[in-house]
Amino acid sequence: MNVEFKILDSGLTVLHDQMDVESTSVGVYIGSGSTQEKKHECGIAHMLEHMAFKGTENRNAEKIAREIEDVGGDINAYTSKEVTAYYLKVLKENTNLGIDILSDIIKNSTFPKDEIERERGVIISEIGQSYDAPDDRVFENFTSTAFKNQSIGRPILGTKETVSNFQQDDLKSFLTANYAPENMVVASSGNIDRDRFFKTIEEKFSNINNNFKHIEKLSKWNSGFYGEDRDLEQTQLVFGIEGLKNTDVDRYSLRALAIILGGGMSSRLFQEIREKRGLCYSIFSFTQMQNSSGVFGFYAGTSPKDLNELLEASLNEWKNIKHFISNDELIRAKAQMRSGFIMGQESNGARAEYYAKSMINFGKLIKTKEVINKIENISISSIHNVIEKLFTSANPVLSVIGPDASSFKTLNVNNLLN
């Protein structure tokens, strides 16, 4: 692994992954997202990410876009529960330009009041669009039930009410509290000089004097049901239980379990629910792992008349896997995990993000060889241990959107796995 990192005197972590390509991917990854928000701040991390592109002391919004696109580059950002990222990709000879723009966004954003009002409308439209997408909404309802009255359970986009109230000082305060060097990783992957990159980052990201205080977020899982009546052709559902944290030693075995249950066309759920019974078009298992908690579950969309049969048949597959996993299933799951990781390593953008999150979550680089070894060490026994760990004291959550979805509230979700 030809990647190195250093922690500057300011506390900023800088890392570079040497890769023989003609482009450079550079990103700034902040170890804060929507989970750092107070209730009245719901959505502010996401709005801040949007506003960072709306003007700095040196560039207006148009100039930020033009400077990158004039050299054929791309720039973007995202906000998640625990990470906010600003990243770009340019030809290697334009790396310094990319670094200058990223540092300008992080250090010198001005949050013009007219742009705040304009972007407020954009985000409120985005919230409306999310509401109109039932396959998104069913996950939001699931999360808000599982983590009721907690920041991890609130929507990343925020609500119309909270977004309508954010002002310039609110954005500046959240930035000051979170965008500090000790809470940031600047990562690059490409064919550039490492020492020069480290020096450039040290110069460009100097004099960030924000006052970050790490606050450990503890999450409490709640069992429950959320039914939302909608006049839809398809009923959407998400069922799940509490999963694992993103640093849990059993996380690889849990991912293998998700693949065996619903990770592709050969998985148990796809074969039984779609291929044999014809009850749905889409069904899959998923894991979500955060610093404080996690989720393990499955999603499906089906005809309202088939909802009972689909849920019962899907949970039967969950129950059956407690008793038997074949060696063929294990081999297939490990092959998918291995190939997915290795293929991801072929993109310099994905590599920069992977190494940055490795530093944020573990405080060290997790080498490729170590990941492959962890995957190879997954066994039927280790998967059964995870099943025992999660299923024995499971407190299920069920989220349903569709015609008469609220009628499912008569079900005792705590008995669905028994």
CSV table of C-alpha atoms in Angstrom, one decimal:
chain,number,residue,atom,x,y,z
A,1,MET,CA,0.0,0.0,0.0
A,2,ASN,CA,1.7,3.2,-1.2
A,3,VAL,CA,-0.2,5.6,1.1
A,4,GLU,CA,1.1,7.8,3.9
A,5,PHE,CA,-0.4,10.3,6.3
A,6,LYS,CA,0.8,12.9,8.7
A,7,ILE,CA,-0.9,14.9,11.4
A,8,LEU,CA,0.1,18.6,11.2
A,9,ASP,CA,0.7,20.8,14.2
A,10,SER,CA,-2.7,22.2,13.8
A,11,GLY,CA,-4.3,18.8,14.3
A,12,LEU,CA,-5.2,18.4,10.6
A,13,THR,CA,-4.7,14.9,9.2
A,14,VAL,CA,-3.3,14.8,5.6
A,15,LEU,CA,-2.9,11.7,3.6
A,16,HIS,CA,-1.8,10.8,0.1
A,17,ASP,CA,-2.3,7.7,-1.9
A,18,GLN,CA,0.2,7.3,-4.7
A,19,MET,CA,-1.5,5.9,-7.8
A,20,ASP,CA,-0.3,5.8,-11.4
A,21,VAL,CA,-3.1,7.7,-13.1
A,22,GLU,CA,-3.4,11.0,-14.9
A,23,SER,CA,-6.0,12.5,-12.5
A,24,THR,CA,-6.0,13.5,-8.9
A,25,SER,CA,-8.9,13.1,-6.5
A,26,VAL,CA,-8.7,15.4,-3.5
A,27,GLY,CA,-11.3,15.7,-0.7
A,28,VAL,CA,-11.8,17.3,2.7
A,29,TYR,CA,-13.7,15.0,5.0
A,30,ILE,CA,-15.1,16.4,8.3
A,31,GLY,CA,-16.0,14.0,11.1
A,32,SER,CA,-19.4,15.7,11.7
A,33,GLY,CA,-22.7,15.4,10.0
A,34,SER,CA,-26.4,15.5,11.0
A,35,THR,CA,-25.8,13.6,14.3
A,36,GLN,CA,-24.0,16.7,15.6
A,37,GLU,CA,-27.1,18.8,15.3
A,38,LYS,CA,-29.4,19.8,18.1
A,39,LYS,CA,-33.1,19.4,17.5
A,40,HIS,CA,-33.7,23.0,16.3
A,41,GLU,CA,-30.6,22.6,14.0
A,42,CYS,CA,-32.0,19.6,12.1
A,43,GLY,CA,-30.7,20.0,8.5
A,44,ILE,CA,-28.1,22.7,9.2
A,45,ALA,CA,-25.1,20.4,8.4
A,46,HIS,CA,-26.6,19.8,4.9
A,47,MET,CA,-27.5,23.4,4.4
A,48,LEU,CA,-24.0,24.4,5.3
A,49,GLU,CA,-22.6,22.0,2.8
A,50,HIS,CA,-24.8,23.6,0.1
A,51,MET,CA,-23.9,27.1,1.1
A,52,ALA,CA,-20.1,26.5,1.0
A,53,PHE,CA,-20.4,26.6,-2.8
A,54,LYS,CA,-22.3,29.9,-2.8
A,55,GLY,CA,-19.4,32.3,-2.4
A,56,THR,CA,-16.2,33.0,-0.6
A,57,GLU,CA,-14.1,36.0,0.1
A,58,ASN,CA,-12.3,35.3,-3.2
A,59,ARG,CA,-14.9,33.7,-5.5
A,60,ASN,CA,-18.6,34.0,-6.1
A,61,ALA,CA,-20.7,30.9,-6.8
A,62,GLU,CA,-20.3,31.1,-10.5
A,63,LYS,CA,-16.5,31.5,-10.3
A,64,ILE,CA,-16.2,28.4,-8.1
A,65,ALA,CA,-18.0,26.3,-10.7
A,66,ARG,CA,-16.3,27.9,-13.7
A,67,GLU,CA,-12.7,27.5,-12.4
A,68,ILE,CA,-13.1,23.8,-12.0
A,69,GLU,CA,-15.1,23.2,-15.2
A,70,ASP,CA,-12.7,25.4,-17.2
A,71,VAL,CA,-10.0,22.7,-16.7
A,72,GLY,CA,-12.5,19.8,-17.2
A,73,GLY,CA,-12.7,18.9,-13.5
A,74,ASP,CA,-15.7,18.0,-11.2
A,75,ILE,CA,-16.5,19.2,-7.8
A,76,ASN,CA,-19.2,18.0,-5.4
A,77,ALA,CA,-20.1,17.4,-1.8
A,78,TYR,CA,-22.3,15.3,0.5
A,79,THR,CA,-23.6,15.2,4.0
A,80,SER,CA,-24.2,12.0,5.9
A,81,LYS,CA,-25.1,11.2,9.5
A,82,GLU,CA,-21.5,11.4,10.7
A,83,VAL,CA,-19.4,12.8,7.8
A,84,THR,CA,-19.5,15.9,5.6
A,85,ALA,CA,-17.3,15.8,2.5
A,86,TYR,CA,-16.1,18.2,-0.2
A,87,TYR,CA,-14.3,16.6,-3.0
A,88,LEU,CA,-13.1,17.1,-6.6
A,89,LYS,CA,-11.3,15.4,-9.4
A,90,VAL,CA,-9.0,17.1,-11.8
A,91,LEU,CA,-6.1,16.2,-14.1
A,92,LYS,CA,-2.9,16.0,-12.1
A,93,GLU,CA,-1.5,19.2,-13.5
A,94,ASN,CA,-4.5,21.1,-12.0
A,95,THR,CA,-4.1,19.6,-8.5
A,96,ASN,CA,-3.0,23.0,-7.0
A,97,LEU,CA,-6.1,24.7,-8.4
A,98,GLY,CA,-8.3,22.1,-6.8
A,99,ILE,CA,-6.6,22.4,-3.4
A,100,ASP,CA,-6.9,26.2,-3.6
A,101,ILE,CA,-10.7,26.0,-4.3
A,102,LEU,CA,-11.3,23.4,-1.5
A,103,SER,CA,-9.3,25.4,1.1
A,104,ASP,CA,-11.2,28.6,0.0
A,105,ILE,CA,-14.5,26.9,0.5
A,106,ILE,CA,-13.6,25.6,3.9
A,107,LYS,CA,-11.9,28.8,5.2
A,108,ASN,CA,-13.5,31.7,3.5
A,109,SER,CA,-17.2,31.0,2.8
A,110,THR,CA,-19.2,34.1,3.4
A,111,PHE,CA,-22.8,32.7,3.3
A,112,PRO,CA,-24.4,35.7,1.5
A,113,LYS,CA,-27.9,36.4,2.8
A,114,ASP,CA,-29.5,36.5,-0.6
A,115,GLU,CA,-27.9,33.1,-1.4
A,116,ILE,CA,-29.2,31.7,1.9
A,117,GLU,CA,-32.8,32.6,0.9
A,118,ARG,CA,-32.3,31.2,-2.5
A,119,GLU,CA,-30.8,27.9,-1.3
A,120,ARG,CA,-33.5,27.7,1.5
A,121,GLY,CA,-36.1,27.3,-1.3
A,122,VAL,CA,-33.9,24.7,-3.1
A,123,ILE,CA,-33.6,22.6,0.0
A,124,ILE,CA,-37.3,22.8,0.9
A,125,SER,CA,-38.0,21.6,-2.6
A,126,GLU,CA,-35.5,18.8,-2.0
A,127,ILE,CA,-37.4,17.9,1.2
A,128,GLY,CA,-40.6,17.8,-0.8
A,129,GLN,CA,-39.1,15.6,-3.5
A,130,SER,CA,-37.9,13.2,-0.8
A,131,TYR,CA,-41.4,13.1,0.7
A,132,ASP,CA,-42.8,12.3,-2.8
A,133,ALA,CA,-40.5,9.3,-3.1
A,134,PRO,CA,-42.0,6.6,-1.0
A,135,ASP,CA,-39.0,4.3,-1.3
A,136,ASP,CA,-37.0,7.1,0.4
A,137,ARG,CA,-39.7,8.1,2.9
A,138,VAL,CA,-40.1,4.5,4.2
A,139,PHE,CA,-36.5,4.5,5.3
A,140,GLU,CA,-36.8,8.0,6.9
A,141,ASN,CA,-39.9,6.7,8.9
A,142,PHE,CA,-38.0,3.6,9.9
A,143,THR,CA,-35.0,5.5,11.2
A,144,SER,CA,-37.1,8.1,13.1
A,145,THR,CA,-38.9,5.2,14.8
A,146,ALA,CA,-35.7,3.2,15.6
A,147,PHE,CA,-33.9,6.3,17.0
A,148,LYS,CA,-36.9,8.3,18.3
A,149,ASN,CA,-36.1,11.8,19.5
A,150,GLN,CA,-32.4,11.5,18.7
A,151,SER,CA,-30.2,13.3,16.2
A,152,ILE,CA,-29.3,10.0,14.4
A,153,GLY,CA,-33.0,9.4,13.8
A,154,ARG,CA,-33.8,12.9,12.3
A,155,PRO,CA,-33.6,13.5,8.5
A,156,ILE,CA,-30.3,14.8,7.1
A,157,LEU,CA,-32.2,17.2,4.9
A,158,GLY,CA,-34.0,18.7,7.9
A,159,THR,CA,-37.6,19.7,8.0
A,160,LYS,CA,-39.4,22.6,6.3
A,161,GLU,CA,-39.7,24.3,9.7
A,162,THR,CA,-36.1,24.0,10.7
A,163,VAL,CA,-34.7,24.9,7.3
A,164,SER,CA,-37.0,28.0,7.2
A,165,ASN,CA,-35.4,29.4,10.3
A,166,PHE,CA,-31.6,29.1,9.6
A,167,GLN,CA,-29.8,32.4,9.4
A,168,GLN,CA,-26.2,33.4,8.5
A,169,ASP,CA,-25.1,33.3,12.2
A,170,ASP,CA,-26.4,29.8,12.6
A,171,LEU,CA,-24.4,28.5,9.7
A,172,LYS,CA,-21.3,30.3,10.9
A,173,SER,CA,-21.7,28.9,14.4
A,174,PHE,CA,-22.1,25.3,13.2
A,175,LEU,CA,-19.1,25.6,11.0
A,176,THR,CA,-17.0,27.0,13.9
A,177,ALA,CA,-18.1,24.1,16.1
A,178,ASN,CA,-17.3,21.4,13.6
A,179,TYR,CA,-14.9,22.4,10.8
A,180,ALA,CA,-11.8,22.4,12.9
A,181,PRO,CA,-8.4,20.9,11.9
A,182,GLU,CA,-8.5,18.1,14.5
A,183,ASN,CA,-11.9,17.0,13.1
A,184,MET,CA,-10.8,17.0,9.4
A,185,VAL,CA,-8.9,14.8,7.0
A,186,VAL,CA,-7.6,16.1,3.7
A,187,ALA,CA,-7.0,13.1,1.4
A,188,SER,CA,-5.7,12.7,-2.1
A,189,SER,CA,-5.2,9.9,-4.5
A,190,GLY,CA,-3.2,10.2,-7.7
A,191,ASN,CA,0.1,10.6,-9.4
A,192,ILE,CA,1.5,13.7,-7.7
A,193,ASP,CA,4.5,14.4,-5.4
A,194,ARG,CA,3.6,13.5,-1.9
A,195,ASP,CA,5.9,15.9,0.0
A,196,ARG,CA,4.8,18.8,-2.2
A,197,PHE,CA,1.2,17.9,-1.6
A,198,PHE,CA,1.7,17.8,2.2
A,199,LYS,CA,3.4,21.2,2.1
A,200,THR,CA,0.7,22.7,0.0
A,201,ILE,CA,-2.1,21.5,2.3
A,202,GLU,CA,-0.2,22.8,5.3
A,203,GLU,CA,0.0,26.2,3.7
A,204,LYS,CA,-3.5,26.4,2.3
A,205,PHE,CA,-5.3,25.1,5.3
A,206,SER,CA,-3.4,27.1,7.9
A,207,ASN,CA,-5.0,29.6,10.3
A,208,ILE,CA,-8.2,27.7,10.9
A,209,ASN,CA,-9.0,28.6,14.4
A,210,ASN,CA,-12.4,27.0,14.9
A,211,ASN,CA,-13.2,25.7,18.4
A,212,PHE,CA,-14.1,22.0,18.0
A,213,LYS,CA,-15.2,20.0,21.0
A,214,HIS,CA,-15.7,16.3,20.5
A,215,ILE,CA,-19.1,15.1,21.9
A,216,GLU,CA,-19.7,11.4,21.9
A,217,LYS,CA,-23.2,10.6,20.7
A,218,LEU,CA,-24.9,7.7,22.4
A,219,SER,CA,-27.8,6.1,20.6
A,220,LYS,CA,-30.7,4.2,22.0
A,221,TRP,CA,-32.6,1.7,19.9
A,222,ASN,CA,-36.4,1.6,20.1
A,223,SER,CA,-38.7,-1.1,18.8
A,224,GLY,CA,-41.8,0.1,17.0
A,225,PHE,CA,-44.1,0.4,14.0
A,226,TYR,CA,-44.6,3.3,11.6
A,227,GLY,CA,-47.5,3.1,9.1
A,228,GLU,CA,-48.1,5.8,6.6
A,229,ASP,CA,-51.2,5.6,4.5
A,230,ARG,CA,-50.6,6.6,0.9
A,231,ASP,CA,-52.6,6.0,-2.3
A,232,LEU,CA,-49.9,4.0,-4.1
A,233,GLU,CA,-49.7,1.1,-6.5
A,234,GLN,CA,-46.9,-0.4,-4.5
A,235,THR,CA,-46.6,-0.8,-0.7
A,236,GLN,CA,-43.1,-0.1,0.5
A,237,LEU,CA,-41.7,-1.7,3.7
A,238,VAL,CA,-38.5,-1.7,5.7
A,239,PHE,CA,-38.0,-4.2,8.5
A,240,GLY,CA,-34.9,-4.2,10.7
A,241,ILE,CA,-33.2,-4.7,14.0
A,242,GLU,CA,-30.3,-3.0,15.7
A,243,GLY,CA,-27.1,-3.9,14.0
A,244,LEU,CA,-23.4,-3.2,14.8
A,245,LYS,CA,-21.2,-0.1,15.1
A,246,ASN,CA,-18.8,0.6,12.3
A,247,THR,CA,-15.8,-0.4,14.4
A,248,ASP,CA,-17.3,-3.7,15.7
A,249,VAL,CA,-15.0,-6.7,15.1
A,250,ASP,CA,-18.0,-8.7,13.7
A,251,ARG,CA,-18.8,-6.1,11.0
A,252,TYR,CA,-17.4,-8.3,8.2
A,253,SER,CA,-19.5,-11.3,9.3
A,254,LEU,CA,-22.6,-9.1,9.4
A,255,ARG,CA,-22.0,-7.9,5.8
A,256,ALA,CA,-21.6,-11.5,4.7
A,257,LEU,CA,-24.9,-12.3,6.4
A,258,ALA,CA,-26.6,-9.5,4.6
A,259,ILE,CA,-25.3,-10.8,1.3
A,260,ILE,CA,-26.5,-14.3,1.9
A,261,LEU,CA,-30.0,-13.1,2.9
A,262,GLY,CA,-30.5,-10.4,0.3
A,263,GLY,CA,-27.4,-9.3,-1.4
A,264,GLY,CA,-28.1,-10.2,-5.0
A,265,MET,CA,-30.0,-12.3,-7.4
A,266,SER,CA,-28.7,-15.5,-5.8
A,267,SER,CA,-29.6,-14.5,-2.3
A,268,ARG,CA,-32.3,-16.2,-0.3
A,269,LEU,CA,-34.7,-13.4,-0.2
A,270,PHE,CA,-34.5,-12.7,-4.0
A,271,GLN,CA,-34.8,-16.4,-4.9
A,272,GLU,CA,-37.7,-17.1,-2.5
A,273,ILE,CA,-39.7,-13.9,-2.6
A,274,ARG,CA,-39.2,-12.8,-6.2
A,275,GLU,CA,-38.2,-15.8,-8.2
A,276,LYS,CA,-40.3,-18.5,-6.6
A,277,ARG,CA,-43.3,-16.6,-5.3
A,278,GLY,CA,-43.3,-13.6,-7.6
A,279,LEU,CA,-44.3,-11.2,-4.7
A,280,CYS,CA,-42.1,-8.3,-5.6
A,281,TYR,CA,-39.8,-6.7,-8.1
A,282,SER,CA,-37.2,-5.4,-5.7
A,283,ILE,CA,-36.1,-6.8,-2.3
A,284,PHE,CA,-32.7,-6.6,-0.6
A,285,SER,CA,-31.0,-6.7,2.8
A,286,PHE,CA,-28.9,-3.8,4.1
A,287,THR,CA,-26.6,-2.8,6.9
A,288,GLN,CA,-26.0,0.7,8.1
A,289,MET,CA,-23.1,1.1,10.6
A,290,GLN,CA,-22.5,4.3,12.5
A,291,ASN,CA,-20.1,5.3,15.4
A,292,SER,CA,-22.8,4.8,18.0
A,293,SER,CA,-25.1,2.2,16.6
A,294,GLY,CA,-26.2,0.3,13.4
A,295,VAL,CA,-29.1,-1.2,11.5
A,296,PHE,CA,-29.6,-4.6,9.9
A,297,GLY,CA,-32.7,-5.1,7.9
A,298,PHE,CA,-34.4,-5.6,4.5
A,299,TYR,CA,-36.5,-3.5,2.1
A,300,ALA,CA,-39.1,-4.6,-0.4
A,301,GLY,CA,-41.9,-3.1,-2.6
A,302,THR,CA,-44.9,-5.2,-3.3
A,303,SER,CA,-48.6,-5.1,-4.2
A,304,PRO,CA,-50.7,-4.2,-1.2
A,305,LYS,CA,-52.6,-7.5,-1.4
A,306,ASP,CA,-49.3,-9.4,-1.1
A,307,LEU,CA,-47.9,-7.5,1.9
A,308,ASN,CA,-48.8,-10.1,4.5
A,309,GLU,CA,-47.4,-13.0,2.5
A,310,LEU,CA,-44.2,-11.1,1.6
A,311,LEU,CA,-43.5,-10.1,5.2
A,312,GLU,CA,-44.2,-13.6,6.6
A,313,ALA,CA,-42.1,-15.3,3.9
A,314,SER,CA,-39.2,-12.9,4.3
A,315,LEU,CA,-39.1,-13.4,8.1
A,316,ASN,CA,-39.2,-17.1,7.6
A,317,GLU,CA,-35.9,-16.7,5.7
A,318,TRP,CA,-34.5,-14.8,8.6
A,319,LYS,CA,-35.6,-17.5,11.0
A,320,ASN,CA,-34.3,-20.3,8.8
A,321,ILE,CA,-30.8,-18.8,8.4
A,322,LYS,CA,-30.4,-19.2,12.2
A,323,HIS,CA,-30.2,-23.0,11.7
A,324,PHE,CA,-28.3,-23.5,8.4
A,325,ILE,CA,-25.8,-21.7,6.2
A,326,SER,CA,-24.2,-23.6,3.3
A,327,ASN,CA,-20.6,-23.5,2.4
A,328,ASP,CA,-21.5,-22.4,-1.1
A,329,GLU,CA,-23.4,-19.4,0.4
A,330,LEU,CA,-20.3,-18.5,2.5
A,331,ILE,CA,-18.0,-18.7,-0.5
A,332,ARG,CA,-20.3,-16.6,-2.7
A,333,ALA,CA,-20.7,-13.9,0.0
A,334,LYS,CA,-16.9,-13.7,0.5
A,335,ALA,CA,-16.3,-13.5,-3.2
A,336,GLN,CA,-18.8,-10.6,-3.5
A,337,MET,CA,-17.2,-8.8,-0.6
A,338,ARG,CA,-13.7,-9.3,-1.9
A,339,SER,CA,-14.4,-8.3,-5.5
A,340,GLY,CA,-16.5,-5.3,-4.4
A,341,PHE,CA,-13.7,-4.0,-2.2
A,342,ILE,CA,-10.9,-4.6,-4.8
A,343,MET,CA,-13.0,-3.0,-7.6
A,344,GLY,CA,-13.6,0.0,-5.5
A,345,GLN,CA,-9.9,0.4,-5.0
A,346,GLU,CA,-9.5,0.9,-8.8
A,347,SER,CA,-11.1,4.4,-8.5
A,348,ASN,CA,-8.8,7.1,-7.0
A,349,GLY,CA,-11.9,9.0,-5.8
A,350,ALA,CA,-13.1,5.9,-3.9
A,351,ARG,CA,-9.6,5.3,-2.5
A,352,ALA,CA,-9.3,8.8,-1.2
A,353,GLU,CA,-12.6,8.5,0.5
A,354,TYR,CA,-11.9,5.1,1.9
A,355,TYR,CA,-8.6,6.1,3.5
A,356,ALA,CA,-10.1,9.4,4.9
A,357,LYS,CA,-12.9,7.5,6.6
A,358,SER,CA,-10.4,4.9,7.9
A,359,MET,CA,-8.6,7.8,9.7
A,360,ILE,CA,-11.9,9.3,10.9
A,361,ASN,CA,-13.3,6.0,12.3
A,362,PHE,CA,-10.1,4.2,13.4
A,363,GLY,CA,-7.4,6.9,13.7
A,364,LYS,CA,-5.2,4.8,11.4
A,365,LEU,CA,-5.0,3.4,7.9
A,366,ILE,CA,-6.7,0.0,7.4
A,367,LYS,CA,-4.5,-1.6,4.8
A,368,THR,CA,-5.9,-3.5,1.8
A,369,LYS,CA,-4.3,-6.7,2.9
A,370,GLU,CA,-5.9,-6.4,6.3
A,371,VAL,CA,-9.4,-6.0,4.8
A,372,ILE,CA,-8.9,-9.0,2.5
A,373,ASN,CA,-7.6,-11.1,5.5
A,374,LYS,CA,-10.7,-10.1,7.5
A,375,ILE,CA,-13.0,-11.2,4.6
A,376,GLU,CA,-11.1,-14.5,4.2
A,377,ASN,CA,-11.5,-15.2,7.9
A,378,ILE,CA,-15.3,-15.0,7.8
A,379,SER,CA,-16.7,-18.5,8.7
A,380,ILE,CA,-20.1,-20.1,9.0
A,381,SER,CA,-19.4,-20.1,12.8
A,382,SER,CA,-18.6,-16.3,12.9
A,383,ILE,CA,-21.8,-15.5,11.0
A,384,HIS,CA,-23.9,-17.7,13.4
A,385,ASN,CA,-22.2,-15.8,16.3
A,386,VAL,CA,-23.5,-12.5,14.8
A,387,ILE,CA,-26.9,-14.0,14.3
A,388,GLU,CA,-27.0,-15.1,18.0
A,389,LYS,CA,-25.7,-11.7,19.0
A,390,LEU,CA,-28.3,-9.7,17.1
A,391,PHE,CA,-31.3,-11.9,16.9
A,392,THR,CA,-31.6,-13.2,20.5
A,393,SER,CA,-32.5,-9.9,22.0
A,394,ALA,CA,-33.8,-8.2,18.8
A,395,ASN,CA,-36.3,-5.4,19.1
A,396,PRO,CA,-37.7,-5.1,15.5
A,397,VAL,CA,-38.9,-2.0,13.8
A,398,LEU,CA,-41.3,-2.1,10.9
A,399,SER,CA,-42.0,0.8,8.5
A,400,VAL,CA,-44.8,0.6,5.9
A,401,ILE,CA,-46.0,3.1,3.3
A,402,GLY,CA,-49.0,2.3,1.1
A,403,PRO,CA,-52.8,1.8,1.1
A,404,ASP,CA,-54.1,1.2,4.7
A,405,ALA,CA,-50.5,0.9,5.9
A,406,SER,CA,-51.5,2.1,9.4
A,407,SER,CA,-53.7,-1.0,9.9
A,408,PHE,CA,-50.5,-2.9,10.5
A,409,LYS,CA,-50.1,-1.2,13.8
A,410,THR,CA,-52.2,-4.0,15.3
A,411,LEU,CA,-49.2,-6.3,14.8
A,412,ASN,CA,-46.8,-6.9,17.7
A,413,VAL,CA,-43.5,-6.3,15.9
A,414,ASN,CA,-41.6,-7.8,18.9
A,415,ASN,CA,-43.0,-11.2,18.0
A,416,LEU,CA,-42.2,-11.1,14.3
A,417,LEU,CA,-38.9,-13.0,14.7
A,418,ASN,CA,-40.2,-15.6,17.1
